[in-house]
CSV table of C-alpha atoms in Angstrom, one decimal:
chain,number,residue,atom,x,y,z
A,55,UNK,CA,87.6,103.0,89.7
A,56,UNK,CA,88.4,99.9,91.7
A,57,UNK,CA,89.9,98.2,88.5
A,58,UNK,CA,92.0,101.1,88.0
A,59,UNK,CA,93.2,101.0,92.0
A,60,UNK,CA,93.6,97.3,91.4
A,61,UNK,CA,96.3,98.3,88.4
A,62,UNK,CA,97.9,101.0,90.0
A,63,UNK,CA,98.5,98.2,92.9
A,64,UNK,CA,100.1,95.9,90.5
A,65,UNK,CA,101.8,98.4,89.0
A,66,UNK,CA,103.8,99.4,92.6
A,67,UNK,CA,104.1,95.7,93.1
A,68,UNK,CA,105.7,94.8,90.0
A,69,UNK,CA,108.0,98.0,90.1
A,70,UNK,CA,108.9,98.1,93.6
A,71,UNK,CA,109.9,94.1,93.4
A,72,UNK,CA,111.9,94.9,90.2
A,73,UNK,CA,113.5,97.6,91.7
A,74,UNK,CA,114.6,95.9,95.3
A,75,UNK,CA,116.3,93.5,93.2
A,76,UNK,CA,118.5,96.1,91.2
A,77,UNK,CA,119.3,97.9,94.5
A,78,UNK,CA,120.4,94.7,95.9
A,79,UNK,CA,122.1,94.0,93.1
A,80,UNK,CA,124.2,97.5,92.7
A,81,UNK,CA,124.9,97.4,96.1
A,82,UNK,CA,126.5,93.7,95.7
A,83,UNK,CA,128.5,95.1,93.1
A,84,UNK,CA,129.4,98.4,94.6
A,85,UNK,CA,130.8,96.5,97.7
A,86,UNK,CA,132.0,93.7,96.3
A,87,UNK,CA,133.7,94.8,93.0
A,88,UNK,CA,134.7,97.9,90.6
A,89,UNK,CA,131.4,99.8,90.0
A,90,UNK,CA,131.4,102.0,87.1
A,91,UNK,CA,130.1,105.5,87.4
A,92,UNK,CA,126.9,104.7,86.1
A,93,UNK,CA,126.7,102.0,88.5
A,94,UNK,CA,126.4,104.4,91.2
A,95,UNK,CA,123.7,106.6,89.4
A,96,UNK,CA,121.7,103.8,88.8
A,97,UNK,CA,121.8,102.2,92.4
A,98,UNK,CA,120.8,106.0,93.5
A,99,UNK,CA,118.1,105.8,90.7
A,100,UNK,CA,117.0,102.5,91.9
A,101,UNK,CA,116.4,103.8,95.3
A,102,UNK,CA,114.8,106.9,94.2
A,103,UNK,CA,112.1,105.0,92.3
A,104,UNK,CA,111.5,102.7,95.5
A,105,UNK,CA,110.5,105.4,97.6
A,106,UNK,CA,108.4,107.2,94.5
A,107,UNK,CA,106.0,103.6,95.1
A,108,UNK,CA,106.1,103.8,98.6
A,109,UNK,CA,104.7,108.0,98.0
A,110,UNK,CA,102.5,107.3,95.6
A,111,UNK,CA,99.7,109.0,96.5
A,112,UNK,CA,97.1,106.7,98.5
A,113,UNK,CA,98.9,103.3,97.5
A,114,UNK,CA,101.8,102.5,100.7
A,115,UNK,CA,102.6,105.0,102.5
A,116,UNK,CA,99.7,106.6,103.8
A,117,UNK,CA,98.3,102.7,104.5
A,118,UNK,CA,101.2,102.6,107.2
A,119,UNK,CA,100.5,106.2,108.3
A,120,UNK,CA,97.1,105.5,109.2
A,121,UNK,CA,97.9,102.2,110.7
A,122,UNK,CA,100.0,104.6,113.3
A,123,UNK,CA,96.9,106.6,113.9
A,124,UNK,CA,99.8,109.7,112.3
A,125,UNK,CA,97.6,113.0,112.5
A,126,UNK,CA,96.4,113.8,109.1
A,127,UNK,CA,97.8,117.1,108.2
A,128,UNK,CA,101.7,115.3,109.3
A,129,UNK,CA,100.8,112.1,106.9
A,130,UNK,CA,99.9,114.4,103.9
A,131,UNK,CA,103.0,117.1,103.9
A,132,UNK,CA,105.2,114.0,104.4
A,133,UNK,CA,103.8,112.0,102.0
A,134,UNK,CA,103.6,115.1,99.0
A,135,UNK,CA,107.2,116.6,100.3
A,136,UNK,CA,109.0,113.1,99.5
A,137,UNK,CA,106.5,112.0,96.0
A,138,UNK,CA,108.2,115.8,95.0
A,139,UNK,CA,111.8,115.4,96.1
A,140,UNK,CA,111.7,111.7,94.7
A,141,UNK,CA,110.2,113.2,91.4
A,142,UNK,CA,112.4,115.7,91.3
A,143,UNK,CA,116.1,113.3,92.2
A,144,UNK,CA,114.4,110.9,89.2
A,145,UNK,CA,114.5,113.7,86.4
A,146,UNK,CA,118.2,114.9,88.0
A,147,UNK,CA,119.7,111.3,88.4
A,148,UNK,CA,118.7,110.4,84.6
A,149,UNK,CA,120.1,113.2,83.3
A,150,UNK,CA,122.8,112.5,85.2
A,151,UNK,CA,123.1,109.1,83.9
A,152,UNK,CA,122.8,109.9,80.3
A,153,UNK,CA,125.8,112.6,81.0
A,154,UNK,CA,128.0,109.8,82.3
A,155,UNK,CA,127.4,107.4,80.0
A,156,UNK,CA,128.0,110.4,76.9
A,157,UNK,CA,131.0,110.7,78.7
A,158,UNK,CA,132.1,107.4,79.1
A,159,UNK,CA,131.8,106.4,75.3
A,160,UNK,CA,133.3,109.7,74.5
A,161,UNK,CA,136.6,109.0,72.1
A,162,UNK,CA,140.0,110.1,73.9
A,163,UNK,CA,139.7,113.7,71.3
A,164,UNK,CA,137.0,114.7,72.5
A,165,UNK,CA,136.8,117.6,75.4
A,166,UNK,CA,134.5,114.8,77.3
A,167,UNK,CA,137.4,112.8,77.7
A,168,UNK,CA,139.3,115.1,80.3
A,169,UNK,CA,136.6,114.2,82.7
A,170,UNK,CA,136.6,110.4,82.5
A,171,UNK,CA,140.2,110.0,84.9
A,172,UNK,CA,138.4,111.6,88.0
A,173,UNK,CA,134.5,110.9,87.1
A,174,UNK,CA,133.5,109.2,90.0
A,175,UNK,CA,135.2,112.4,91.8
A,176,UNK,CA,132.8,114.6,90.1
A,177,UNK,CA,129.7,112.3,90.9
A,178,UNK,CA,129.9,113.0,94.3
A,179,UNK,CA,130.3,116.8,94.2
A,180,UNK,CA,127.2,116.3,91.7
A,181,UNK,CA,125.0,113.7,93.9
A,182,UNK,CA,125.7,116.3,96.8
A,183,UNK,CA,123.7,118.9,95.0
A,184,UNK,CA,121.3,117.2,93.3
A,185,UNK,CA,119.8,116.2,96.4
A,186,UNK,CA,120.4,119.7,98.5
A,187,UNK,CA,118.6,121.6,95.2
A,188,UNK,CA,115.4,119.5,95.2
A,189,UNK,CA,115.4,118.9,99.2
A,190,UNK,CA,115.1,123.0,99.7
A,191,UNK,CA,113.0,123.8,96.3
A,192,UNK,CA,110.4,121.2,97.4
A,193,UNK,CA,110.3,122.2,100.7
A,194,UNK,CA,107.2,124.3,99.7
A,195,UNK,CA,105.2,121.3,99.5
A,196,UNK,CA,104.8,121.4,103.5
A,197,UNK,CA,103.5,125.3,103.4
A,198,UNK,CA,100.9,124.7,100.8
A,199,UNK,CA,99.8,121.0,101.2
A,200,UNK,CA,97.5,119.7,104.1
A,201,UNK,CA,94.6,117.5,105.3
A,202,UNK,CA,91.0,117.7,103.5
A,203,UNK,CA,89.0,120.0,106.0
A,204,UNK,CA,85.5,121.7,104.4
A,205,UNK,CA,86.5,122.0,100.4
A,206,UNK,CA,83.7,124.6,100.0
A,207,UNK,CA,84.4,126.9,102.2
A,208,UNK,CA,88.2,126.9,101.9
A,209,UNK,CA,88.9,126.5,98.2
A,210,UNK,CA,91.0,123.8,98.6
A,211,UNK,CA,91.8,121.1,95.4
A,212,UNK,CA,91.3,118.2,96.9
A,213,UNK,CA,94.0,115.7,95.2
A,214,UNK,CA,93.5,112.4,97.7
A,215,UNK,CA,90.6,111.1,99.6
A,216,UNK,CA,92.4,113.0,102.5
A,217,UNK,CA,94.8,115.5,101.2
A,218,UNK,CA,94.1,118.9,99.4
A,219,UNK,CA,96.6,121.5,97.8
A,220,UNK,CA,96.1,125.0,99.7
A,221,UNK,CA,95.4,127.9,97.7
A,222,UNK,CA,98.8,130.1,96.6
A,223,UNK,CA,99.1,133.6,95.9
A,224,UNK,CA,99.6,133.9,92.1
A,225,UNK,CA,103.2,135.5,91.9
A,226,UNK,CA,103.8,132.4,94.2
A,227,UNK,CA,101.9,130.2,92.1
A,228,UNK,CA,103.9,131.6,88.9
A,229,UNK,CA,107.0,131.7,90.3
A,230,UNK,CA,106.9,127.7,91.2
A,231,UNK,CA,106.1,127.1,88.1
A,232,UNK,CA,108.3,129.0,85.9
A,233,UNK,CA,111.3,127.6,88.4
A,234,UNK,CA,109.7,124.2,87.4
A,235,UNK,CA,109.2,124.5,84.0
A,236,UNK,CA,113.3,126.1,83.8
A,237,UNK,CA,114.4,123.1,85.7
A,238,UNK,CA,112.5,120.6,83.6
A,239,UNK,CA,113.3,122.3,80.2
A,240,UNK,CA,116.5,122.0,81.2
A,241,UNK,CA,117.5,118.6,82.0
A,242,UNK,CA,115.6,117.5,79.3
A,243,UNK,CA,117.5,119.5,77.0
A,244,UNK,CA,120.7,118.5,78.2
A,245,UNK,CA,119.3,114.8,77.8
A,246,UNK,CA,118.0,115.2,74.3
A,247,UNK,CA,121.7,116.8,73.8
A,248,UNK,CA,123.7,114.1,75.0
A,249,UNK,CA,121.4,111.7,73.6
A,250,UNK,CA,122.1,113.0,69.8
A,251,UNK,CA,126.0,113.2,70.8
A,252,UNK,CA,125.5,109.0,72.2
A,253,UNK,CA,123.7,108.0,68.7
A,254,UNK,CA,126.3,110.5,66.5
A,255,UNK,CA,129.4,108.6,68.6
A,256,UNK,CA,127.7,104.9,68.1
A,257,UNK,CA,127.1,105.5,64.2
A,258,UNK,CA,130.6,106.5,63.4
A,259,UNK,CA,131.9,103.9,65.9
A,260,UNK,CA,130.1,101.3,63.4
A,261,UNK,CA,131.1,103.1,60.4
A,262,UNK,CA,134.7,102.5,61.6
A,263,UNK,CA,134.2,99.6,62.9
A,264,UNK,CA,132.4,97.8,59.7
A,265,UNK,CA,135.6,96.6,57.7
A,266,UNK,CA,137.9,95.4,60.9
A,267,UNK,CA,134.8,93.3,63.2
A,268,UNK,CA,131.7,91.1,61.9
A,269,UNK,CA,128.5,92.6,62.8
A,270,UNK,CA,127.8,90.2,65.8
A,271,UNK,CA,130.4,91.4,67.4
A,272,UNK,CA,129.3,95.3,67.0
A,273,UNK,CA,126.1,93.6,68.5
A,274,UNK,CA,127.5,92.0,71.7
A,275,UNK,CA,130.0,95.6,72.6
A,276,UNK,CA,128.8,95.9,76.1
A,277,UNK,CA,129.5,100.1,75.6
A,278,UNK,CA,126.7,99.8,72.5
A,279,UNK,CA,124.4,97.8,74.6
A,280,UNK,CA,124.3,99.9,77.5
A,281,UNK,CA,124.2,103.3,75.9
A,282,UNK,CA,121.1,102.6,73.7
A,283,UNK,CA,119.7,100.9,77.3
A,284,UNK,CA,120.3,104.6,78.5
A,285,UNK,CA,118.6,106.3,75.0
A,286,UNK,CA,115.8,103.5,75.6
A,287,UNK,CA,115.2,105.0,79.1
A,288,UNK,CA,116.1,108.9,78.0
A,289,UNK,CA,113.2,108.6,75.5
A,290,UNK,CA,110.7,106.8,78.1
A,291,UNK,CA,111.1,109.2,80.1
A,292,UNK,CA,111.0,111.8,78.5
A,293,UNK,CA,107.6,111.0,77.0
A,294,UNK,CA,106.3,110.2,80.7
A,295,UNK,CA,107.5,112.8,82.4
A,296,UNK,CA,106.4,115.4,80.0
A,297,UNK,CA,102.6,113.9,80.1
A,298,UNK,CA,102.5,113.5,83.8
A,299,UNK,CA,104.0,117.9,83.3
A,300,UNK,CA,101.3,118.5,81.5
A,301,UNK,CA,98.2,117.1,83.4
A,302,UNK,CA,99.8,118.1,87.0
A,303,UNK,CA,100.6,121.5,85.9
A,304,UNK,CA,96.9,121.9,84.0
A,305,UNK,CA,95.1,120.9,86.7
A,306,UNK,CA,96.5,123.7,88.8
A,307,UNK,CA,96.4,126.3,86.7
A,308,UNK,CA,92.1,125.2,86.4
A,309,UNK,CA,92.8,124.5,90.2
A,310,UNK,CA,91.1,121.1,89.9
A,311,UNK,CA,91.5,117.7,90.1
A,312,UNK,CA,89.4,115.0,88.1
A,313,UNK,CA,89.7,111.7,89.8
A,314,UNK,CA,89.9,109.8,86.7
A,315,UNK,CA,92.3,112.6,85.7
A,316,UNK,CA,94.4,111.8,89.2
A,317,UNK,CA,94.4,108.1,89.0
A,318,UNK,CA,96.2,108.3,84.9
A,319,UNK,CA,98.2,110.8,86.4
A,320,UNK,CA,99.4,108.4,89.3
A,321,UNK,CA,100.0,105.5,86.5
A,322,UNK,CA,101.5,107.6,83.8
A,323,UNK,CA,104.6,109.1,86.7
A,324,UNK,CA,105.0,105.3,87.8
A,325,UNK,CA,105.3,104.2,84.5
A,326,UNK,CA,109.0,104.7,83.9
A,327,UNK,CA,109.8,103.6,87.7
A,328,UNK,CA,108.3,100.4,86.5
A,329,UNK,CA,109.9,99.6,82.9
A,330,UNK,CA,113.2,101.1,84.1
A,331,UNK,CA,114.2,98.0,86.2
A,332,UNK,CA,113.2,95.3,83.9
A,333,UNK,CA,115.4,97.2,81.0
A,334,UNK,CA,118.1,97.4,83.1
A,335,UNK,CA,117.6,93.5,84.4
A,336,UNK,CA,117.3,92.1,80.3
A,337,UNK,CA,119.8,94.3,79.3
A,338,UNK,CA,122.7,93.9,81.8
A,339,UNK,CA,124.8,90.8,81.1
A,340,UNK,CA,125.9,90.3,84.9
A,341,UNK,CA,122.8,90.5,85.9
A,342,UNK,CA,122.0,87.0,83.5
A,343,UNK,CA,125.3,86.1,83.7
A,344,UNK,CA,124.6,85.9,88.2
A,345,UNK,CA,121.2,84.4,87.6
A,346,UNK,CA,122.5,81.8,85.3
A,347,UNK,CA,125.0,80.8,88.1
A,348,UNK,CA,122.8,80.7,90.8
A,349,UNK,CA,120.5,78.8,88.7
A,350,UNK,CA,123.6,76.6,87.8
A,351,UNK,CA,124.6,76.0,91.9
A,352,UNK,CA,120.9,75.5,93.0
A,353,UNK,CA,120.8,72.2,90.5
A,354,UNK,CA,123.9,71.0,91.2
A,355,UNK,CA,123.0,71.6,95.4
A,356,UNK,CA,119.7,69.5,94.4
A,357,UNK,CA,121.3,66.8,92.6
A,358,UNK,CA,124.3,66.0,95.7
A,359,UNK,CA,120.9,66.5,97.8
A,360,UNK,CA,119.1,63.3,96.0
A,361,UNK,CA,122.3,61.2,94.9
A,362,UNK,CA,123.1,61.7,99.1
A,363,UNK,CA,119.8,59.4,100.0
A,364,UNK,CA,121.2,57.1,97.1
C-alpha cells in the first residue's frame, strides 16, 4: 500500500503543479487580454481540479486539518462535501466546455450560431447554476458522512483511516442515486452529442477546405486544434468518470469499501485532473508561444549580465 500512497502523492503533485500554472495562466489572459468563452470555462475548470487534489481523500487536506487539531467529525463532512461539489462542477464545467466550443465552430447556418453574439452573457447565467445545483444536491454529504467511531456496532463503511459513510434509509439511498445517475447520464449525453456534431463540423470543414488550402495549413487552424483538444478530454473523461461511477456507486450498494478498491478509486477520479493540464499546456499555442519568450528574455537578461563584467 505504501507504493500505491507514494503514486497517488505524485499523482496530486504533478496535477496540482500543472494546474496552478494554467490558472495563472487564464487568469493573465482573462485580465490582461480578450478571453474567449472557453477561456473562462477552463480557468473555472482549472480551479475546480485544484481543490479536487487538495480533497482528495487522506492526501492534503485532512494533513492541514489535523495539523489544526480540527475536531474529526468537522474535518470529514468538510473534506467529503467539497471532493463532491468539486466532482460534481468537473462533470458540469466539461460539458460546458464541449457546448461552447460546439458552438463556437458552429457555421453561421446553423441554429448554434444565434448564441455565439452574446455567449459569454449566457456563461454567466450558466456558471451561476452550475455551482448553486451541485452546492445544494451535495449538501447531503454533511448529514450522512462523519468521523470513524466503533464500525461494528454502528454499521458504518468506513472509507478513510478516519471517515465512515453513515447508513441511509433505502428510498434515500435510491433516490441519491437515481438523481446521480440522471445527472450523470445526462451530461454525458449531451457531451457524446456535441462531440459527434464537433467531428461531423471538422470533417466537412476539410472536405471543403481540401481543394482551396494545403493540408499543413488544415493542421495548424487553431479552431481544429482546440476542438479535438476538447474531444481528447470529452473522451478521457468520459472513460474516467464512468469507472470511478462504477466502483463508488458498487461499493455502496454492497455497502463496503476494499482499501485496494479505495486507493484505484482515488487514482482513477484524479486521473483526468492530472492529464487535463498538460493537454491543455502542449496544445495551446500561447501557452508555447509565452514560454518561448520568456525563455527568449531570460537569455538575452543572462548574456547583458556577463558582457556587463566584460
Amino acid at each position: 500500500m505504501s507504493l500505491f500512497k507514494n503514486v497517488l502523492y505524485f499523482q496530486a503533485g504533478l496535477g496540482v503543479l500543472a494546474n496552478m500554472f494554467l490558472l495563472f495562466f487564464y487568469i493573465f489572459i482573462i485580465l490582461g487580454h480578450r478571453p474567449k468563452p472557453t477561456d473562462l470555462i477552463s480557468c473555472q475548470l482549472t480551479f475546480v481540479h485544484i481543490m479536487m487534489f487538495l480533497a482528495g481523500g487522506d492526501i492534503w487536506l485532512t494533513d492541514i486539518f489535523e495539523t489544526l487539531n480540527i475536531e474529526n467529525d468537522f474535518k470529514c463532512k468538510t473534506i467529503f462535501y467539497i471532493s463532491r461539489v468539486m466532482r460534481g462542477l468537473s462533470i458540469c464545467n466539461t460539458c460546458l466546455l464541449s457546448v461552447v466550443q460546439a458552438v463556437t465552430i458552429s457555421p453561421s447556418t446553423s441554429l448554434l450560431a444565434k448564441f455565439k453574439p452574446r455567449l459569454k452573457m449566457y456563461l454567466i447565467y450558466a456558471f451561476f447554476c452550475i455551482w448553486s445545483f451541485n452546492l445544494l444536491y451535495s449538501s447531503n454529504q454533511i448529514l450522512y458522512v462523519g468521523g470513524f467511531t466503533n464500525l461494528s456496532e454502528t454499521n458504518q463503511m468506513k472509507v478513510t483511516k478516519s471517515c465512515t459513510l453513515l447508513p441511509k434509509n433505502y428510498i434515500i439511498k435510491g433516490l441519491i442515486l437515481t438523481v446521480s445517475i440522471s445527472r450523470d447520464v445526462f451530461l454525458v449525453g449531451v457531451m457524446l452529442t456535441t462531440s459527434i456534431y464537433m467531428l461531423n463540423i471538422l470533417f466537412r470543414h476539410q472536405r471543403q477546405c481540401k481543394h482551396l488550402h494545403s493540408i499543413s495549413y488544415l493542421r495548424a487552424s487553431p479552431e481544429k486544434r482546440a476542438t479535438q483538444t476538447i474531444l481528447l478530454l470529452v473522451v478521457f473523461f468520459v472513460v474516467m468518470y464512468w469507472v470511478d461511477f462504477i466502483i463508488s456507486s458498487t461499493s455502496v450498494l454492497l455497502w463496503m469499501y476494499d482499501p485496494v478498491v479505495l486507493t484505484v478509486q482515488k487514482f482513477v477520479m484524479c486521473a483526468y485532473p492530472t492529464i487535463t493540464p498538460l493537454v491543455q499546456i502542449t496544445s495551446d499555442n500561447r501557452i508555447i508561444i509565452m514560454l518561448e519568450n520568456m525563455q527568449s528574455k531570460h537569455r538575452q537578461n543572462f548574456f547583458k549580465y556577463v558582457f556587463s563584467f566584460l
